[in-house]
Coordinates of C-alpha atoms in Angstrom, one line a residue:
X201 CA -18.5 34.2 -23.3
X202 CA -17.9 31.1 -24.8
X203 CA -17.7 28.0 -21.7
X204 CA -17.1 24.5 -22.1
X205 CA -15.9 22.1 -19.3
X206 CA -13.2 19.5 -18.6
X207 CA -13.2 16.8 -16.3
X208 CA -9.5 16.6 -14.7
X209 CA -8.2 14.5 -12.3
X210 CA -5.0 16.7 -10.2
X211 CA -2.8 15.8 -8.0
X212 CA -1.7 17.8 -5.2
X213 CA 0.3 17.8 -1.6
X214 CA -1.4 16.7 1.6
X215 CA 0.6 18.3 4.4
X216 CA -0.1 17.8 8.7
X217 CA 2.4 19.6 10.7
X218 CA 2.9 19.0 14.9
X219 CA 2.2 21.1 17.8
X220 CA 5.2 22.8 17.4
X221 CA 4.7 23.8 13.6
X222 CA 6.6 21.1 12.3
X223 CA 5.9 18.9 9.0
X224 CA 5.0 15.4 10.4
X225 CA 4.0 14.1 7.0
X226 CA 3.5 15.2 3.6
X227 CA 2.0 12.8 0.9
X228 CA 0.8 12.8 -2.1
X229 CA -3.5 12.5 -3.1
X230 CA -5.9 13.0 -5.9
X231 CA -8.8 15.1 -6.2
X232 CA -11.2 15.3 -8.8
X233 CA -12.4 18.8 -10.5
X234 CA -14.1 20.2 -13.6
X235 CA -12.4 22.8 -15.4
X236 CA -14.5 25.7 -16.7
X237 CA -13.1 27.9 -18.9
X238 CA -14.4 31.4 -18.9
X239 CA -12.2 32.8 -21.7
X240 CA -8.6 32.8 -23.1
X241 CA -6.4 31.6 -20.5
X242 CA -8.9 32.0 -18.1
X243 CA -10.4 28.8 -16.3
X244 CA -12.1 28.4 -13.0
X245 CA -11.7 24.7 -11.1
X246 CA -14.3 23.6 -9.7
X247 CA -13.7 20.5 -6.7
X248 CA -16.2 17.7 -6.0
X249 CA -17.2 17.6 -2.4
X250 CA -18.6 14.5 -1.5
X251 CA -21.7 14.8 0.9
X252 CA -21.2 14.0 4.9
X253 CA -21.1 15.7 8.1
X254 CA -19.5 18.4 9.8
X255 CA -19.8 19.5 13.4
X256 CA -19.6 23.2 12.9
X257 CA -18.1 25.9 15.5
X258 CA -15.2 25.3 18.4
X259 CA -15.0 23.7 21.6
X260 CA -14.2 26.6 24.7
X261 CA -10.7 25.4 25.2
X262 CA -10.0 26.2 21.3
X263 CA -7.3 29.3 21.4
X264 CA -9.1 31.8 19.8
X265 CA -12.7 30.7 20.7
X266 CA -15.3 33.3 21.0
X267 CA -19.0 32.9 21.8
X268 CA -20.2 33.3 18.1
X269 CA -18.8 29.8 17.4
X270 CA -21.2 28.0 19.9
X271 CA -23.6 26.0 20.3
X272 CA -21.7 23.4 18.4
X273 CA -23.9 21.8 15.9
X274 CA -24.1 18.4 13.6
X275 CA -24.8 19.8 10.1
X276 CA -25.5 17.1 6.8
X277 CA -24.1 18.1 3.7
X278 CA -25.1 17.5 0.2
X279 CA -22.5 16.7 -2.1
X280 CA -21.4 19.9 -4.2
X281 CA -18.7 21.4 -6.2
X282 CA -16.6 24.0 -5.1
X283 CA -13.8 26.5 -6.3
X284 CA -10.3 25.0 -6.0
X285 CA -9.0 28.6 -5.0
X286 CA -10.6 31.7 -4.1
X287 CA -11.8 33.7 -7.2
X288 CA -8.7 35.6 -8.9
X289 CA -8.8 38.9 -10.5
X290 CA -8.3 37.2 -14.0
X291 CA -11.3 35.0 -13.4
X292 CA -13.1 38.4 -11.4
X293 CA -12.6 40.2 -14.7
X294 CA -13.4 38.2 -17.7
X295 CA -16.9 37.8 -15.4
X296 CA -17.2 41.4 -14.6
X297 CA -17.5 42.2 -18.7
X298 CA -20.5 39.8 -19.1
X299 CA -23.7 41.5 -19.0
X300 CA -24.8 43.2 -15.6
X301 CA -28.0 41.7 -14.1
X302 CA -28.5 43.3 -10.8
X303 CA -25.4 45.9 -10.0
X304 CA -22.3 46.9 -11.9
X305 CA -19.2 45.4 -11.3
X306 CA -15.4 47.3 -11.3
X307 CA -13.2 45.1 -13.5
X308 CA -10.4 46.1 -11.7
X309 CA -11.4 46.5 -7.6
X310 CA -8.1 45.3 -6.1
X311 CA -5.6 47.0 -4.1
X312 CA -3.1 44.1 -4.2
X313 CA -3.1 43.4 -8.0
X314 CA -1.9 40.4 -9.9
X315 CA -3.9 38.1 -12.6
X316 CA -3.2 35.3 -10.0
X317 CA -4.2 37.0 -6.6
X318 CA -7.4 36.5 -5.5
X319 CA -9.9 39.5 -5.9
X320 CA -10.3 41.4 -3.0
X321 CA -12.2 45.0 -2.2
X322 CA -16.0 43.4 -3.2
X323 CA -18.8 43.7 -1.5
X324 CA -21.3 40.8 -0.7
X325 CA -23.8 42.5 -3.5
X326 CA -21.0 42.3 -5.8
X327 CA -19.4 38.9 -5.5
X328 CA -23.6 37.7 -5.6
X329 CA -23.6 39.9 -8.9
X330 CA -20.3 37.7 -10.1
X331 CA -22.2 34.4 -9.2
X332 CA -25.5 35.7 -11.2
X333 CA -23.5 36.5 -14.4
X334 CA -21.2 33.2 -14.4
X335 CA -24.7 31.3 -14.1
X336 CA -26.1 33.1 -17.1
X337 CA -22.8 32.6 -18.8
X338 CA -22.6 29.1 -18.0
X339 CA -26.1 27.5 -18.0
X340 CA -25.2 26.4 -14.3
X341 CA -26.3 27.5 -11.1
X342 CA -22.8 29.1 -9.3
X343 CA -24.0 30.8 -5.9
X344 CA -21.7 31.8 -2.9
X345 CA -21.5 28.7 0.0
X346 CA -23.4 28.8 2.7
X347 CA -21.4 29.2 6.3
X348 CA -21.5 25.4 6.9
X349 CA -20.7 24.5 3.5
X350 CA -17.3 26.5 4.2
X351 CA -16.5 25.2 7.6
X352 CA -17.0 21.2 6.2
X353 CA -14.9 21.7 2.4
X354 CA -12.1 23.5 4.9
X355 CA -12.1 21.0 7.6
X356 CA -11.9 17.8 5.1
X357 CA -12.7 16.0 8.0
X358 CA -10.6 17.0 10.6
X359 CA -11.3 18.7 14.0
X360 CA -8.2 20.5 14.6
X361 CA -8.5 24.4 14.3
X362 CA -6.5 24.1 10.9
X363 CA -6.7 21.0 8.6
X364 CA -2.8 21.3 8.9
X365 CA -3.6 20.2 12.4
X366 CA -3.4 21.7 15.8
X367 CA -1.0 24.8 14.8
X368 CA -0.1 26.5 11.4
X369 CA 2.8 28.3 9.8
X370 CA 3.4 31.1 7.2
X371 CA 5.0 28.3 5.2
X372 CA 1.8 26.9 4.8
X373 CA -0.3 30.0 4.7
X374 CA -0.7 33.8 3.8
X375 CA -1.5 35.5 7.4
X376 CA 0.3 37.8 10.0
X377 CA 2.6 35.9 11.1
X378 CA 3.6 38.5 14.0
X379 CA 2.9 40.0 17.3
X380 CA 0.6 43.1 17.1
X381 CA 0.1 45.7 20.1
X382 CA -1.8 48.2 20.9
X383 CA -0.9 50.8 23.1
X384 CA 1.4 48.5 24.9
X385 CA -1.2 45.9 25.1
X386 CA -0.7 42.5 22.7
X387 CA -4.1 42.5 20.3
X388 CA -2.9 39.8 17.6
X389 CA -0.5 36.9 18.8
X390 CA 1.6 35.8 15.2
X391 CA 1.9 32.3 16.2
X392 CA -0.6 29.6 17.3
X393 CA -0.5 27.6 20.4
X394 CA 2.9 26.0 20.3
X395 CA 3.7 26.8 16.9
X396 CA 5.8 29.5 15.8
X397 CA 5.8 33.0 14.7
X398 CA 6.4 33.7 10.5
X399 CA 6.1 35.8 8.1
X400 CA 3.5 39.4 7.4
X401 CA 3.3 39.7 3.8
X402 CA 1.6 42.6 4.3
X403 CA -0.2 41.8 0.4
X404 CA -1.9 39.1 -1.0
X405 CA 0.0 36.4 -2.9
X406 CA -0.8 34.4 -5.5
X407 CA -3.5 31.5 -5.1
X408 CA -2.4 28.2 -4.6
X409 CA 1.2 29.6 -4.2
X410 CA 2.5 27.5 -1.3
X411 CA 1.3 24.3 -2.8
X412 CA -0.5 22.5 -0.3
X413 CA -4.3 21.9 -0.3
X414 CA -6.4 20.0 2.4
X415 CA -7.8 16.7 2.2
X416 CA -10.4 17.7 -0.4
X417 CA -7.8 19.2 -2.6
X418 CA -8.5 23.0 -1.9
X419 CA -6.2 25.9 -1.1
X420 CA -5.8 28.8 0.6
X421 CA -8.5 27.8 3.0
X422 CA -6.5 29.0 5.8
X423 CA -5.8 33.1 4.9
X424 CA -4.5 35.2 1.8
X425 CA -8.4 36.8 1.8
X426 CA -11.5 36.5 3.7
X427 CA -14.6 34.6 2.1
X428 CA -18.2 35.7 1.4
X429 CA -20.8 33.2 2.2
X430 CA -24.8 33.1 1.5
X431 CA -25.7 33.8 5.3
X432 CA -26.7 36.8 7.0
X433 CA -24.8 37.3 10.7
X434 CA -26.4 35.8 14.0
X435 CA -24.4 36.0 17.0
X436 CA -24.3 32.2 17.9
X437 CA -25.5 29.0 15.9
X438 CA -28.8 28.5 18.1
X439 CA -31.0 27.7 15.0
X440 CA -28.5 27.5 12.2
X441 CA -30.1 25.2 9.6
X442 CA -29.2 21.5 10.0
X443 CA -29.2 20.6 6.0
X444 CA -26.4 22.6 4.9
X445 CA -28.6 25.5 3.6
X446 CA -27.8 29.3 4.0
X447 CA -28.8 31.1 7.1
X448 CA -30.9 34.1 5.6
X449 CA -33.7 34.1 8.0
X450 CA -32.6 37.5 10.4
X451 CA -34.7 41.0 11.5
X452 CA -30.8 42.8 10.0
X453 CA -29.9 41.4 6.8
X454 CA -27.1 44.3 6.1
X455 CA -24.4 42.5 7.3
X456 CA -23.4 38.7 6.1
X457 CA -20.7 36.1 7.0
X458 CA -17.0 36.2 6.3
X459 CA -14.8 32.8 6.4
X460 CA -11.3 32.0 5.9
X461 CA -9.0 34.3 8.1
X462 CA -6.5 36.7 5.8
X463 CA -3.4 38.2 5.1
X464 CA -4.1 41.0 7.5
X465 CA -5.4 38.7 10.9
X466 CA -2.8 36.5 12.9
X467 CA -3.8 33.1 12.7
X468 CA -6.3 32.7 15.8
X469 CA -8.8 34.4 13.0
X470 CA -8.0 31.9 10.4
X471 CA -8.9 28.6 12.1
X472 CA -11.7 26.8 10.4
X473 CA -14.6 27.5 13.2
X474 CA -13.6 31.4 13.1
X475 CA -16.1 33.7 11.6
X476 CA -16.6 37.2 11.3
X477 CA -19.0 39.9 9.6
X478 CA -19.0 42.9 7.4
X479 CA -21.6 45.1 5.9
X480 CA -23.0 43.4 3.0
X481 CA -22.4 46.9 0.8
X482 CA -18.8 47.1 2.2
X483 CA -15.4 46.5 0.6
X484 CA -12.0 45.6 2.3
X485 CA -8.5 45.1 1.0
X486 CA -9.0 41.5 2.4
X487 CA -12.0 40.1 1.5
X488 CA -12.8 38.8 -1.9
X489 CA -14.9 35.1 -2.9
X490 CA -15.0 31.2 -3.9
X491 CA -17.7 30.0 -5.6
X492 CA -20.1 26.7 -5.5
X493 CA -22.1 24.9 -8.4
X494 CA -24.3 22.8 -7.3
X495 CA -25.1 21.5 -10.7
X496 CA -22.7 18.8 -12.0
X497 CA -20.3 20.8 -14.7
X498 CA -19.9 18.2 -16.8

């Protein structure tokens, strides 16, 4: 694979809706990304986060709050790039026919397929596997985020449980946008506080697709799939690493962390402080990958 970068500066929507779901203001800003390309027609964007703070986790009276999302912490961040979308099955396979490393990778995993769609049904070993080979390709070092990386590049700097603010809609993002019981018992509510209920998809769709990023310029932060990150699972952030770092330090490293909410969860599971876990061998129709460099691309 032949890569070369370009330094790009997009422009995209900002968009902050009310407690009731509704827009309140939509502007325009600029973000600043490097655009890989890992083959014909095939690039990857990669967006500068700038370094800062982020108090990770939820407050109790958060809907949706569970324990796991506690002890709130203060987390520094150093500055670092990260993918403008969630890894897409064009970008998964152009990748997947680079030399293996460490496992083999299916070209083709996806239930839900489309160039555009993000990959989905790959394990943590696999999406590591897709980082290894994009840093041989590349000459850079691209690695999965670690938990609080994810939680500060979604927030931008809000607090809200969405960066859309205190509620979200399926206008804005890909989740189940409905009410789910079990056995006569409500399990999922499809809207969010005040908001309203939307949309279930029941699929994927394509990244970027409802054209509106946060204030860091990224997408599909809120839903369409579930995100690997570098940590292993502990039940609660008592001794989460205050420099940004992966958590990898655990006596059961078979399971690791899952951000981002999904097409498949109603949108208590897709605030920014939600997390959840999976076997780190496991696949699901609703998990897939973004991607940080933490060299400069340029």
């Amino acid at each position: 694979m032949g890569t070369q970068t370009e330094s790009l500066t997009v422009e995209f929507d900002l968009v902050k809706v009310d407690a009731l779901g509704q827009e309140s203001d939509r502007r325009s800003a600029l973000a600043q990304i490097q655009r890989e390309t890992l083959g014909q027609d095939i690039a990857l964007d990669l967006v500068a986060i700038p370094a800062g703070t982020v108090y990770m986790g939820a407050a109790r009276t958060e809907e949706g709050w569970l324990p796991n999302q506690n002890p709130q912490q203060i987390v520094t961040i150093p500055a670092f790039w990260l993918g403008r979308y969630p890894v897409t099955q064009g970008q998964w396979q152009a990748v997947a026919h680079l030399p293996k490393i460490h496992c083999p990778l299916d070209p083709d995993p996806s239930s839900c397929k489309g160039h555009d769609r993000p990959v989905e049904q790959v394990s943590w070993e696999e999406a590591s596997e897709f980082c290894a080979r994009l840093s041989q390709a590349t000459g850079r070092h691209y690695r999965l985020p670690s938990e609080s990386e994810w939680e500060y590049a979604c927030r931008a700097g809000t607090q809200t449980p969405f960066h859309f603010g205190s509620t979200i809609t399926t206008e804005l993002a890909n989740y189940s946008g409905v009410d789910w019981e079990v056995q006569g018992r409500l399990c999922s509510r499809g809207a969010y506080g005040a908001g309203p209920k939307g949309d279930d998809r029941r699929q994927t769709t394509p990244v970027g697709s409802f054209q509106v990023a946060n204030a860091f310029g990224l997408f599909d932060m809120h839903g369409n799939v579930r995100e690997w990150c570098a940590d292993v699972w502990h039940d609660s952030y008592d001794g989460l690493p205050r420099d940004g770092s992966a958590w990898t330090i655990a006596a059961d490293t078979t399971k690791r962390v899952l951000r981002g909410g999904s097409w498949n969860m109603g949108p208590a599971c897709c605030r920014s402080a939600f997390r959840s876990r999976f076997n780190a061998d496991g696949r699901l129709y609703d998990i897939g990958l973004r991607v940080v460099c933490t060299d400069d691309p340029r």
